[in-house]
Short mmCIF file of C-alpha atoms in Angstrom, two decimals:
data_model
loop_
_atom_site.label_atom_id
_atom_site.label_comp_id
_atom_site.label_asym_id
_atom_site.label_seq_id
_atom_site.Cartn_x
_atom_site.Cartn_y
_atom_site.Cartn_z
CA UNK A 499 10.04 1.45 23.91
CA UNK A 500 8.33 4.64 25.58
CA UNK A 501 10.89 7.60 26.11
CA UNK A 502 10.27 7.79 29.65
CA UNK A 503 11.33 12.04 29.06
CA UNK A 504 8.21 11.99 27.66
CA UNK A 505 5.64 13.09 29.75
CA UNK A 506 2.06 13.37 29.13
CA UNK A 507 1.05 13.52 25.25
CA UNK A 508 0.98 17.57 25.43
CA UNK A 509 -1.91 19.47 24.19
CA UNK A 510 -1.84 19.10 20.36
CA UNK A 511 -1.30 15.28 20.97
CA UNK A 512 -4.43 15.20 23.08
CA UNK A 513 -6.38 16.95 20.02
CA UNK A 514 -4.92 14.15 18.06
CA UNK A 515 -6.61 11.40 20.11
CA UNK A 516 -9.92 13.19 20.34
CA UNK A 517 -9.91 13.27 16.53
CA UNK A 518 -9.52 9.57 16.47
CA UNK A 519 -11.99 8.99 18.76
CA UNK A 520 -14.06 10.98 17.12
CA UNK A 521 -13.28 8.59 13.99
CA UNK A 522 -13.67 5.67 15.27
CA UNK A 523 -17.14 6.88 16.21
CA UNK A 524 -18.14 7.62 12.85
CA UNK A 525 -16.95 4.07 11.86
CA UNK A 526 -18.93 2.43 14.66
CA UNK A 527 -22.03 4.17 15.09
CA UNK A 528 -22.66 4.49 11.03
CA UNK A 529 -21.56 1.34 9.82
CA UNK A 530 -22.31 -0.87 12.72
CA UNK A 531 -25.49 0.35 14.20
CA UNK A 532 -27.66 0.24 10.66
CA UNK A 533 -26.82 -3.53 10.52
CA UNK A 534 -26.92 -4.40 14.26
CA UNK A 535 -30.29 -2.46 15.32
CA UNK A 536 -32.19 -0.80 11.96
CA UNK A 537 -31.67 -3.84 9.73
CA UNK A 538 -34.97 -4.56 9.69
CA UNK A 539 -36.21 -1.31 8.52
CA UNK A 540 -33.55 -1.46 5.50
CA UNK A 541 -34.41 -5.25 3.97
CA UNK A 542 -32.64 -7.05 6.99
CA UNK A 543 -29.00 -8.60 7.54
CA UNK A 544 -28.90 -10.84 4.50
CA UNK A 545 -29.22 -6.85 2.83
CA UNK A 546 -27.64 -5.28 4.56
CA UNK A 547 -24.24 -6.76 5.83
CA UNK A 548 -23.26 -7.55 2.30
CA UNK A 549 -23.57 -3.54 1.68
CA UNK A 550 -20.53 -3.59 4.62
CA UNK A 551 -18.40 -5.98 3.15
CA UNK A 552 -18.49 -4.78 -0.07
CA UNK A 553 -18.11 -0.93 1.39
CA UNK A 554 -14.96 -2.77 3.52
CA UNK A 555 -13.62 -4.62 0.43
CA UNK A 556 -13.65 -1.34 -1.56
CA UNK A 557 -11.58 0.40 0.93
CA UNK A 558 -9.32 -2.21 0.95
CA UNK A 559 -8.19 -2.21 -2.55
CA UNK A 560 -8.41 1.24 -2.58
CA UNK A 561 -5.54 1.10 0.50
CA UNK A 562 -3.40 -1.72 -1.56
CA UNK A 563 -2.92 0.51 -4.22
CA UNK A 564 -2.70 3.78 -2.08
CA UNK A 565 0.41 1.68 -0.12
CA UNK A 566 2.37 1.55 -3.73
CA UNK A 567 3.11 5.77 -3.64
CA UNK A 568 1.65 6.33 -0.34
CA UNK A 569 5.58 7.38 0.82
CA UNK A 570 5.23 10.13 -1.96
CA UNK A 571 1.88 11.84 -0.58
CA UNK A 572 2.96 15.14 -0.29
CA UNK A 573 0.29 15.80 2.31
CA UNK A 574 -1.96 12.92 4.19
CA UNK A 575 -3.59 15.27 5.97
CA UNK A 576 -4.89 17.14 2.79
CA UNK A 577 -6.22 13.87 1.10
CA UNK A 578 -7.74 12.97 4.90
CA UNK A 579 -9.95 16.00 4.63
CA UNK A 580 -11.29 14.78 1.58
CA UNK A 581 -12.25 11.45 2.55
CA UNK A 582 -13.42 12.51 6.05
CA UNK A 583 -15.88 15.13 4.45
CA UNK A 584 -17.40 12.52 1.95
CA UNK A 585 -17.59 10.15 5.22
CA UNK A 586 -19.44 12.59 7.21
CA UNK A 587 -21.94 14.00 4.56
CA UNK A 588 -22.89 10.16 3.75
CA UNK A 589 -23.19 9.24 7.29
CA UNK A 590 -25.79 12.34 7.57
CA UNK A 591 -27.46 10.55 4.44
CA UNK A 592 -27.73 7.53 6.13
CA UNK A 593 -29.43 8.87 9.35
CA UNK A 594 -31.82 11.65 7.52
CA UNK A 595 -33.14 9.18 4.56
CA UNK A 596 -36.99 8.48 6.52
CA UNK A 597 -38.30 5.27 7.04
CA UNK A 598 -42.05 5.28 6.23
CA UNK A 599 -45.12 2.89 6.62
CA UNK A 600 -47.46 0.68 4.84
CA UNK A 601 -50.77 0.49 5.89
CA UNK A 602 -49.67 -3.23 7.16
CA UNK A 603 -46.87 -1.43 9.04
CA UNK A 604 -44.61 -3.07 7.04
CA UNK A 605 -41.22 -1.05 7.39
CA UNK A 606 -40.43 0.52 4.22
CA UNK A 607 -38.05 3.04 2.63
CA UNK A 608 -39.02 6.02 0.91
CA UNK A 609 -35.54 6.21 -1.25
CA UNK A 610 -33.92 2.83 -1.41
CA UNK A 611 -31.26 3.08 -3.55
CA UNK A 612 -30.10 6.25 -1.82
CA UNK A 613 -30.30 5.01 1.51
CA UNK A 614 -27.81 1.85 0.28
CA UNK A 615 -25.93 4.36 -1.75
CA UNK A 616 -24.95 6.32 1.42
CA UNK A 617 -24.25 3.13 3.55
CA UNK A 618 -21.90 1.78 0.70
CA UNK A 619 -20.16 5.44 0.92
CA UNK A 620 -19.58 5.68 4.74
CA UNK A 621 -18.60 1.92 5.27
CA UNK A 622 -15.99 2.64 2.32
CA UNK A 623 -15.16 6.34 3.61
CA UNK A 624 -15.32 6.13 6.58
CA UNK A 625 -12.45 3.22 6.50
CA UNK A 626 -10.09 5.03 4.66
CA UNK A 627 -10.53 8.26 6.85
CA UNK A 628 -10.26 6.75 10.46
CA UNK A 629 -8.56 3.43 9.89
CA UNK A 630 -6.10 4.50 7.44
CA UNK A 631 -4.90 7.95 6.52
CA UNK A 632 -5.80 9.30 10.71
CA UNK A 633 -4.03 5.99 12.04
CA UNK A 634 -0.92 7.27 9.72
CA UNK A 635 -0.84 10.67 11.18
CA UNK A 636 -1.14 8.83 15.13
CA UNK A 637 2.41 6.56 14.01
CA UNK A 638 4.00 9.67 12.48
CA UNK A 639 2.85 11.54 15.60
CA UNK A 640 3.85 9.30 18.36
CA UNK A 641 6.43 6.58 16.94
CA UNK A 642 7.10 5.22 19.88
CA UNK A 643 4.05 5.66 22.17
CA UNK A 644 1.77 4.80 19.30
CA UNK A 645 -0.17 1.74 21.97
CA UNK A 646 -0.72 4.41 24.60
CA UNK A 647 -2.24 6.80 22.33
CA UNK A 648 -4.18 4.10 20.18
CA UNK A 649 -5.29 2.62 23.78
CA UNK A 650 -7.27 5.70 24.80
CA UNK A 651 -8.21 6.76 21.33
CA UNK A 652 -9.89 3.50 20.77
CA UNK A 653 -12.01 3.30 23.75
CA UNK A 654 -14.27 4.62 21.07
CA UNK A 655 -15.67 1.30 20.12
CA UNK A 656 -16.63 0.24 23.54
CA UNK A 657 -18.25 3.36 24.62
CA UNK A 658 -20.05 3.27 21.22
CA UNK A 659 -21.12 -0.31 21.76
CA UNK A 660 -22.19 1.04 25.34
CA UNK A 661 -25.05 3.74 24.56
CA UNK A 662 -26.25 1.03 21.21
CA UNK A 663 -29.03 0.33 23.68
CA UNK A 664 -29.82 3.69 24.44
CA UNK A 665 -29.80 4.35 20.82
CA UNK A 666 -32.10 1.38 20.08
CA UNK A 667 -34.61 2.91 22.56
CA UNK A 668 -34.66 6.25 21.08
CA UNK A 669 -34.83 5.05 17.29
CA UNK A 670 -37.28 2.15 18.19
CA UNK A 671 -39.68 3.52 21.10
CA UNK A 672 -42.37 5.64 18.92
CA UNK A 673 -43.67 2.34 17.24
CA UNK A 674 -45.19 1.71 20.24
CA UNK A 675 -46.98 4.51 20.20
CA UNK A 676 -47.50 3.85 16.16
CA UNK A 677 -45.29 6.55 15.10
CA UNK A 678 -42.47 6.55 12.71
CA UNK A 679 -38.78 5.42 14.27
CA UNK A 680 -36.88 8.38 15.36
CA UNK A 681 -34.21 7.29 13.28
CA UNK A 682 -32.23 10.97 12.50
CA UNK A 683 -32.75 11.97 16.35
CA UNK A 684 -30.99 8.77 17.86
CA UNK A 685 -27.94 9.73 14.93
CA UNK A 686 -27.89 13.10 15.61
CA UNK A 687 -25.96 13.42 18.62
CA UNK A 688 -23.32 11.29 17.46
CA UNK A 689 -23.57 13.13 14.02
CA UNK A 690 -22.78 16.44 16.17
CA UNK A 691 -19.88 14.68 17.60
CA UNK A 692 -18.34 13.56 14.30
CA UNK A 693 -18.92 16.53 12.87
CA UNK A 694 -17.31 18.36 15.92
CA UNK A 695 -14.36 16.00 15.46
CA UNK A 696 -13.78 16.64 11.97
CA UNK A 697 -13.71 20.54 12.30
CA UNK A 698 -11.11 19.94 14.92
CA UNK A 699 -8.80 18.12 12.65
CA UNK A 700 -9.40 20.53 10.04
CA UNK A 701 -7.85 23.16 11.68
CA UNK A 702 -5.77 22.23 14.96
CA UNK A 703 -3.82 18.87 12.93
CA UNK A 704 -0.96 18.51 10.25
CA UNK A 705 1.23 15.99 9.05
CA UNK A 706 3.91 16.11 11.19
CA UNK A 707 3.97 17.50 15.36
CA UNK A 708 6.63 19.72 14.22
CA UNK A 709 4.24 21.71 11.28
CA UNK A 710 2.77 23.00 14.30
CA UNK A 711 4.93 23.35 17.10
CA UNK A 712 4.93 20.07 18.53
CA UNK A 713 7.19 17.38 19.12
CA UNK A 714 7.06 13.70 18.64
CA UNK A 715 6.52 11.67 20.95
CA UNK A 716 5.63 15.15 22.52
CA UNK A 717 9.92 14.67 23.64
CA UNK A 718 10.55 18.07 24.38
CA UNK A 719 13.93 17.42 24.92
CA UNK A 720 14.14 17.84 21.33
CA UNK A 721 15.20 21.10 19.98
CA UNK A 722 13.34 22.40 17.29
CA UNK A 723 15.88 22.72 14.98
CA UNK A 724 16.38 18.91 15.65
CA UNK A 725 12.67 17.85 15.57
CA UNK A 726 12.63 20.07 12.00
CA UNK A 727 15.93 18.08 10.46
CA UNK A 728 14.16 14.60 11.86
CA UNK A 729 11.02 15.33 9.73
CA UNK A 730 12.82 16.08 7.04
CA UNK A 731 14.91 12.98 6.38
CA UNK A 732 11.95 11.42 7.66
CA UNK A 733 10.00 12.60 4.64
CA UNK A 734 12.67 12.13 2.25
CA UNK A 735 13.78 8.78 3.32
CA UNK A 736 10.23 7.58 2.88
CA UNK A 737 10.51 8.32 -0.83
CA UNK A 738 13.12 5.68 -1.55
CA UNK A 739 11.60 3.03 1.32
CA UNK A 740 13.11 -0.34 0.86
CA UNK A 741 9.48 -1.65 2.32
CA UNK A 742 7.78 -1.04 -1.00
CA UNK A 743 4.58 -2.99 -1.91
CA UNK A 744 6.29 -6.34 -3.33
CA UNK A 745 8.87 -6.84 -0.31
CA UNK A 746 6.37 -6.09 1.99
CA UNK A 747 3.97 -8.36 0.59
CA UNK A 748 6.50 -11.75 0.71
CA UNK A 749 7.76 -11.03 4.30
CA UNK A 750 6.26 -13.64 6.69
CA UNK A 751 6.75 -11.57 9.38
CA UNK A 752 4.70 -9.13 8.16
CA UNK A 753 1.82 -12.01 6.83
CA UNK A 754 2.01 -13.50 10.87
CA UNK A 755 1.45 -10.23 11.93
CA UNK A 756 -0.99 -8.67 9.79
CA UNK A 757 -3.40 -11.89 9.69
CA UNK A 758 -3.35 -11.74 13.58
CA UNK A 759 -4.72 -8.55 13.41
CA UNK A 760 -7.40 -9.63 11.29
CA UNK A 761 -8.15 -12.49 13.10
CA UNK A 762 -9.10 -10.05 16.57
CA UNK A 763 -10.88 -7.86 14.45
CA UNK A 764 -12.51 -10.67 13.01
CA UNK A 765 -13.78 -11.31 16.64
CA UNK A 766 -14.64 -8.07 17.64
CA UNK A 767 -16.75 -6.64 14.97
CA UNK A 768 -18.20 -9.90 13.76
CA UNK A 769 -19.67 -10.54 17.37
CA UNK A 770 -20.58 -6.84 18.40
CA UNK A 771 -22.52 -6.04 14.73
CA UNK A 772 -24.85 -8.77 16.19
CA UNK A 773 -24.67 -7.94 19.62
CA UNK A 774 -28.46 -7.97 19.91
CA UNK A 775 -29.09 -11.42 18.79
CA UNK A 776 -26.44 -13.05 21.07
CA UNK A 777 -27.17 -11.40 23.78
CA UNK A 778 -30.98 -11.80 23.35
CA UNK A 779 -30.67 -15.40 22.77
CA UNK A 780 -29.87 -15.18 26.77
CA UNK A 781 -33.47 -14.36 28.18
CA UNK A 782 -32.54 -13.36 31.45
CA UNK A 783 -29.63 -10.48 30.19
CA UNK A 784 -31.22 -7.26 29.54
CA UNK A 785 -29.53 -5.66 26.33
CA UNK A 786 -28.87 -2.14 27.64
CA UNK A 787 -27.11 -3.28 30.88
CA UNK A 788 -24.82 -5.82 29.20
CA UNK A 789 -23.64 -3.63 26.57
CA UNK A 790 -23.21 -0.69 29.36
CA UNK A 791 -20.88 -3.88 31.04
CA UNK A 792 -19.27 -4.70 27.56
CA UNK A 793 -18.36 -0.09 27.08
CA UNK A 794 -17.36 -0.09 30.67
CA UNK A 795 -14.29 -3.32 29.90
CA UNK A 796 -13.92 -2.39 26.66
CA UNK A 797 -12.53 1.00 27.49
CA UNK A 798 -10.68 -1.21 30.79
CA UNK A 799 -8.94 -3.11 27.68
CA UNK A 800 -8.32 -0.66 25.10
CA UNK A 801 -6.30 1.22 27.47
CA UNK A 802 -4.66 -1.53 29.38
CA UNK A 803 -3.30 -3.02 26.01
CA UNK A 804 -2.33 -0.02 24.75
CA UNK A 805 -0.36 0.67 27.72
CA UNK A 806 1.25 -3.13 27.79
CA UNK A 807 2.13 -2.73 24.01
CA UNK A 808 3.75 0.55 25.00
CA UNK A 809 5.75 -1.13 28.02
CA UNK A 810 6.04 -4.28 27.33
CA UNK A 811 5.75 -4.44 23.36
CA UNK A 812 3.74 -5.35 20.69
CA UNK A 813 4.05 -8.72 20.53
CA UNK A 814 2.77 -9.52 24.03
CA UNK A 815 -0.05 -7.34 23.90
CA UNK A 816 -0.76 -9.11 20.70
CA UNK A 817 -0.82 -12.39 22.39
CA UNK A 818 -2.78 -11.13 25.67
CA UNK A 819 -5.51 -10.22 23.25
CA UNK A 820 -5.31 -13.58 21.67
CA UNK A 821 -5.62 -15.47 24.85
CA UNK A 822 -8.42 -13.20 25.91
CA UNK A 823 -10.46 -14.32 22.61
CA UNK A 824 -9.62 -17.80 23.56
CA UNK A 825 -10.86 -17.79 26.68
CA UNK A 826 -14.29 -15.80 25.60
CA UNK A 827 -14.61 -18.68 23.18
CA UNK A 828 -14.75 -21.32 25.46
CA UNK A 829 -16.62 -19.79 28.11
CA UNK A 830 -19.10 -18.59 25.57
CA UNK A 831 -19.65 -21.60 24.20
CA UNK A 832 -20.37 -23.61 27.72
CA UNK A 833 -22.82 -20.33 28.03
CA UNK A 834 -24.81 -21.14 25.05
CA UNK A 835 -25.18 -25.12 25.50
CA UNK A 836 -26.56 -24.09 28.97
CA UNK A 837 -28.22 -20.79 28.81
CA UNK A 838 -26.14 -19.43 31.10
CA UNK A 839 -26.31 -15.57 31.48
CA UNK A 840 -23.88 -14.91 34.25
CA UNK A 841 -20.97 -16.90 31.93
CA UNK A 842 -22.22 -15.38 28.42
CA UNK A 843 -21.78 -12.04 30.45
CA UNK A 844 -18.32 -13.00 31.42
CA UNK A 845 -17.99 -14.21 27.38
CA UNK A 846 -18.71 -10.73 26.55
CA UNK A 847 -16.69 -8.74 28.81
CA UNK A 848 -13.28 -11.03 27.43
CA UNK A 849 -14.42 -10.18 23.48
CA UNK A 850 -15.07 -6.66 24.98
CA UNK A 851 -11.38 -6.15 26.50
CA UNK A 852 -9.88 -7.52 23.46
CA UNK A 853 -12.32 -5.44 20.76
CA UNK A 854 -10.81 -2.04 22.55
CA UNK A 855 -7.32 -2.79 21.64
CA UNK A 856 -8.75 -4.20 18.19
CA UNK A 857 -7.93 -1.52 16.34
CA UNK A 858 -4.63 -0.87 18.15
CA UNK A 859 -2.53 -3.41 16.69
CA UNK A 860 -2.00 -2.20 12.71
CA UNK A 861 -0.79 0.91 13.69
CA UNK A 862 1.85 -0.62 16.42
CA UNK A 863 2.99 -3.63 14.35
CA UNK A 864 3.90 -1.15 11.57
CA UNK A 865 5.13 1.21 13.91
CA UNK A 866 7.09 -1.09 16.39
CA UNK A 867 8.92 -3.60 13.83
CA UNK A 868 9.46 -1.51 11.22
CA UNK A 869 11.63 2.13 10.50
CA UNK A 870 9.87 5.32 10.77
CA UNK A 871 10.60 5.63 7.37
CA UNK A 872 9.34 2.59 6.63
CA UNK A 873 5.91 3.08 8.81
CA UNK A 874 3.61 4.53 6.04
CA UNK A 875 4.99 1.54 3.27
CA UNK A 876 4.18 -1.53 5.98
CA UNK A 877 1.27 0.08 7.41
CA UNK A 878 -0.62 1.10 4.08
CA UNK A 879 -0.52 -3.15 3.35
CA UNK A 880 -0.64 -4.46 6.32
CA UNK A 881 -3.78 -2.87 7.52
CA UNK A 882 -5.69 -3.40 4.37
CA UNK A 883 -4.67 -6.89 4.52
CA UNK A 884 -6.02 -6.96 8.50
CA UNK A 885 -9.51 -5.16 7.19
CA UNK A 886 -10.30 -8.16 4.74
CA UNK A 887 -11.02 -10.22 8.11
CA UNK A 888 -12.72 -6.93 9.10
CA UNK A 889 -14.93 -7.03 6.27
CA UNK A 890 -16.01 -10.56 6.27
CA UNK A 891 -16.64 -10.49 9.76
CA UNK A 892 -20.78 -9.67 9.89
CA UNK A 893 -21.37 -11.57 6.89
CA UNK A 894 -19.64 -14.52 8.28
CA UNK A 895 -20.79 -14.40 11.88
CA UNK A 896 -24.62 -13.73 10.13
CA UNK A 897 -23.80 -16.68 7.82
CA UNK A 898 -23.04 -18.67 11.24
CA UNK A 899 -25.99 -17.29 13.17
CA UNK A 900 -28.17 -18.41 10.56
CA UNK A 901 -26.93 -22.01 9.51
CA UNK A 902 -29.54 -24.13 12.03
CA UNK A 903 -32.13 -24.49 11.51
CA UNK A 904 -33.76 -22.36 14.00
CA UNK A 905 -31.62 -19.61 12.80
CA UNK A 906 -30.15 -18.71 16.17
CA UNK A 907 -27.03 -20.96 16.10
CA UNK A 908 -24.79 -18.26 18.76
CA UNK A 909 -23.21 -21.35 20.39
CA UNK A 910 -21.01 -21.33 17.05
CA UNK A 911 -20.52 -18.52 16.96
CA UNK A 912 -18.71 -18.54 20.66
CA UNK A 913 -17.18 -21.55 19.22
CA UNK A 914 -16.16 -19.63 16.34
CA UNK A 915 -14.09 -16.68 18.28
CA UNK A 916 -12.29 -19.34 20.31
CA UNK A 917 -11.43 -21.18 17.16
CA UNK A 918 -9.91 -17.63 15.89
CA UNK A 919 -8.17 -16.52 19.04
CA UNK A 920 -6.13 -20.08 18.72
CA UNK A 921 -4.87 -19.22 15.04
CA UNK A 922 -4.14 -15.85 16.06
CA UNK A 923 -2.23 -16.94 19.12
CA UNK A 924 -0.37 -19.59 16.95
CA UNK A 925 0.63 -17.21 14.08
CA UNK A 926 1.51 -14.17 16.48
CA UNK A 927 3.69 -16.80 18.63
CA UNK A 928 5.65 -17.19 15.26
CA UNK A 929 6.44 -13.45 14.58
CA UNK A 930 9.74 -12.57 15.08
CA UNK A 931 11.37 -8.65 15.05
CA UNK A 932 14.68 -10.35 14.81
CA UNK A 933 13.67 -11.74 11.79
CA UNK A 934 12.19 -8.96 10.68
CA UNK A 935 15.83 -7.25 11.36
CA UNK A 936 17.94 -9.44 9.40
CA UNK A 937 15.47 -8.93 5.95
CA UNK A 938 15.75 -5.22 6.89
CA UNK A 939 18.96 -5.29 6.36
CA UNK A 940 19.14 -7.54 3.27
CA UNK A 941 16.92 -4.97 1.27
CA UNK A 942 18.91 -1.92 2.62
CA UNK A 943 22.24 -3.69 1.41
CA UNK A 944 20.63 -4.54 -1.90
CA UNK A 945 19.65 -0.71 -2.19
CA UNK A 946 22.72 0.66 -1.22
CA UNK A 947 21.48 2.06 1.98
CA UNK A 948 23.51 2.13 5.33
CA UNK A 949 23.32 -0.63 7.97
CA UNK A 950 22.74 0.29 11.91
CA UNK A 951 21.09 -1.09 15.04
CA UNK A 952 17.47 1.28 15.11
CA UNK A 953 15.68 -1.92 14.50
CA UNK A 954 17.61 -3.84 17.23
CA UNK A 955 16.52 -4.66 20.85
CA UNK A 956 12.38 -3.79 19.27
CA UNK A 957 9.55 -5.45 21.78
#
């Protein structure tokens, strides 16, 4: 639970959360926006949202094997600023690369193969940097506050999804003047932003609160000399972490939990990458409004979840999200049959609220259930494990899209997040942090470790 002696997130924890927004941006805006507005200058979705899964899938094995030494990483940070540079030079790529014209005005590449090249690179880098290694350094900066901070950080996505339309018109409006898109102009600002971002972890960030006179959970109650033995142990306890790959891996606590997170992601990306066709399959919604609708809940729901998993716990959040996808489902769906803007609107707004606390969830399962110790071991599987739903999500949804044979089937695909939000709410119903207790302490017996109550009373 939240140490209520904790006020406020303090100045180096607010840095923190603008470099995760920050993050999440670059995720969004250079994975997403390619597939969901520009696909048709780069060989269209069939092209290009394979590129994204494979980019996704990449990342993910590259995680599962990361999460087998990940407790003996001297420095996270360090190997961040590696990934985050690659990340940000290929998103660059991807925005400067020109789109030219035939004489048929036939949208063409100049450079192909480096064009894909880059996309593969920033949907693969761009994972690792700000839904991996930066979601680390958020659970090893605020253990216990970890929905709070996630809740604001991630009101990235919706506010992202918010100005797509604004982007659209600034990449798309000189063909009607028969000019080239403005493709690098509508990326740059967000490309200043990212980059902005980036220098700010470089040099204002570490490992651990206390590396630069901080405190966790920004509790200043704690002494420094305190805080400094804490990290510590911390550090060397997550050496010998009983959570290692293969118990991890045959928990079903851990499976309920981490496929539930997959399953909202699932939602949320695999409807807003194809924002534009749903919502233009509705003639009367204007795309720029509704998405301005979708940033303005989003950011409502990213930080209303991330204060309820804070207060209330995990678990609950977990499920409010769950019931929110069901709900969008259904509505959606009675939308669709009936062309009815007003509902799909409403439909929108529920995947909206649920998509800002999307990203949430990894970090606070791993965080809430689990030791601090233990955090980096669970986390490094679990949310590679959640990302496989992640990465399937545009090809599956553009599977769905396109299996009528008008090739505009969005009532499944309202069908489709309902369908999701009732697994999710099943599995996450099953979880149990009492369970998750007791096989704590079988492993710690087995290794010879010390029993105690930290994982007792957990939300």
């Amino acid at each position: 639970m939240e140490n209520s002696k904790a006020k406020g997130f303090g100045a180096r924890g607010w840095l923190l959360i603008v470099v995760l927004f920050t993050s999440f941006m670059m995720f969004q805006v250079f994975t997403n926006f390619p597939l969901n507005i520009l696909k048709d200058f780069y060989g269209g979705d069939k092209a290009i949202a394979p590129i994204m899964s494979i980019g996704t899938f990449i990342g993910i094995v590259l995680q599962i094997i990361i999460s087998s030494f990940v407790g003996r990483i001297k420095s996270i940070k360090r190997v961040a600023a590696v990934v985050g540079c690659i990340a940000l030079i290929s998103a660059i790529v991807v925005a400067a690369v020109p789109v030219k014209f035939n004489d048929q005005h036939a949208p063409q590449v100049t450079i192909p193969m480096l064009w894909y090249a880059a996309y593969l690179l920033v949907n693969v880098c761009s994972t690792m940097y700000a839904l991996f290694f930066l979601s680390i350094l958020a659970g090893q900066w605020f253990p216990t506050r970890k929905g709070t901070v996630m809740g604001i950080a991630t009101i990235a996505y919706p506010f992202c999804n918010g100005v797509i339309g604004f982007f659209a018109a600034t990449a798309t409006n000189p063909l009607g003047e028969g000019k080239e898109p403005a493709i690098f102009m509508a990326f740059l600002p967000f490309i200043i932003v990212c980059a902005i971002g980036y220098v700010l972890f470089l040099v204002g960030i570490s490992d651990y609160p206390e590396q630069v006179g901080a405190y966790r959970d920004n509790d200043k109650n704690l002494t420094p000399e305190i805080a400094k033995k804490m990290m510590e142990e911390e550090i060397e306890n997550k050496k010998t972490s009983v959570w290692h790959t293969g118990h991890t891996f045959i928990s079903r606590d851990f499976w309920f939990a981490s496929v539930t997170c997959g399953l909202i992601l699932m939602a949320a990306i695999g409807t807003m990458v194809r924002s534009q066709d749903i919502i233009a399959y509705f003639p009367k919604l204007d795309y720029k409004i509704i998405m301005l609708i979708v940033a303005i809940f989003g950011a409502i729901g990213s930080w209303l979840l991330g204060v309820l998993d804070t207060a209330v716990g995990t678990k609950k959040s977990m499920l409010l999200a769950t019931c929110l996808m069901i709900l969008a489902g259904i509505l959606g769906t009675i939308a669709a049959f009936n062309k009815i803007g007003a509902l799909a609107t409403i439909s929108m707004v529920c995947i909206a609220m649920s998509m800002g606390a999307s990203s949430n969830y990894t970090v606070s399962v791993a965080a809430q259930y689990w030791r601090r110790e233990d955090f980096q071991s669970v986390f490094a599987c679990l949310n590679p494990l959640s990302n496989i739903f992640n990465a399937l999500a545009a090809v599956v949804v553009t599977f769905i899209i396109n299996s009528n044979s008008t090739g505009n089937n969005i009532p499944a695909v309202f069908a489709f997040v309902g369908i999701l939000g009732v697994v999710a709410f099943i599995l996450m119903s099953l979880f149990s942090a009492k369970h998750v207790k007791e096989t704590d302490d079988k492993y710690r017996e087995a290794a010879g470790k010390p029993l105690d109550d930290a994982l007792v009373g957990r939300k």
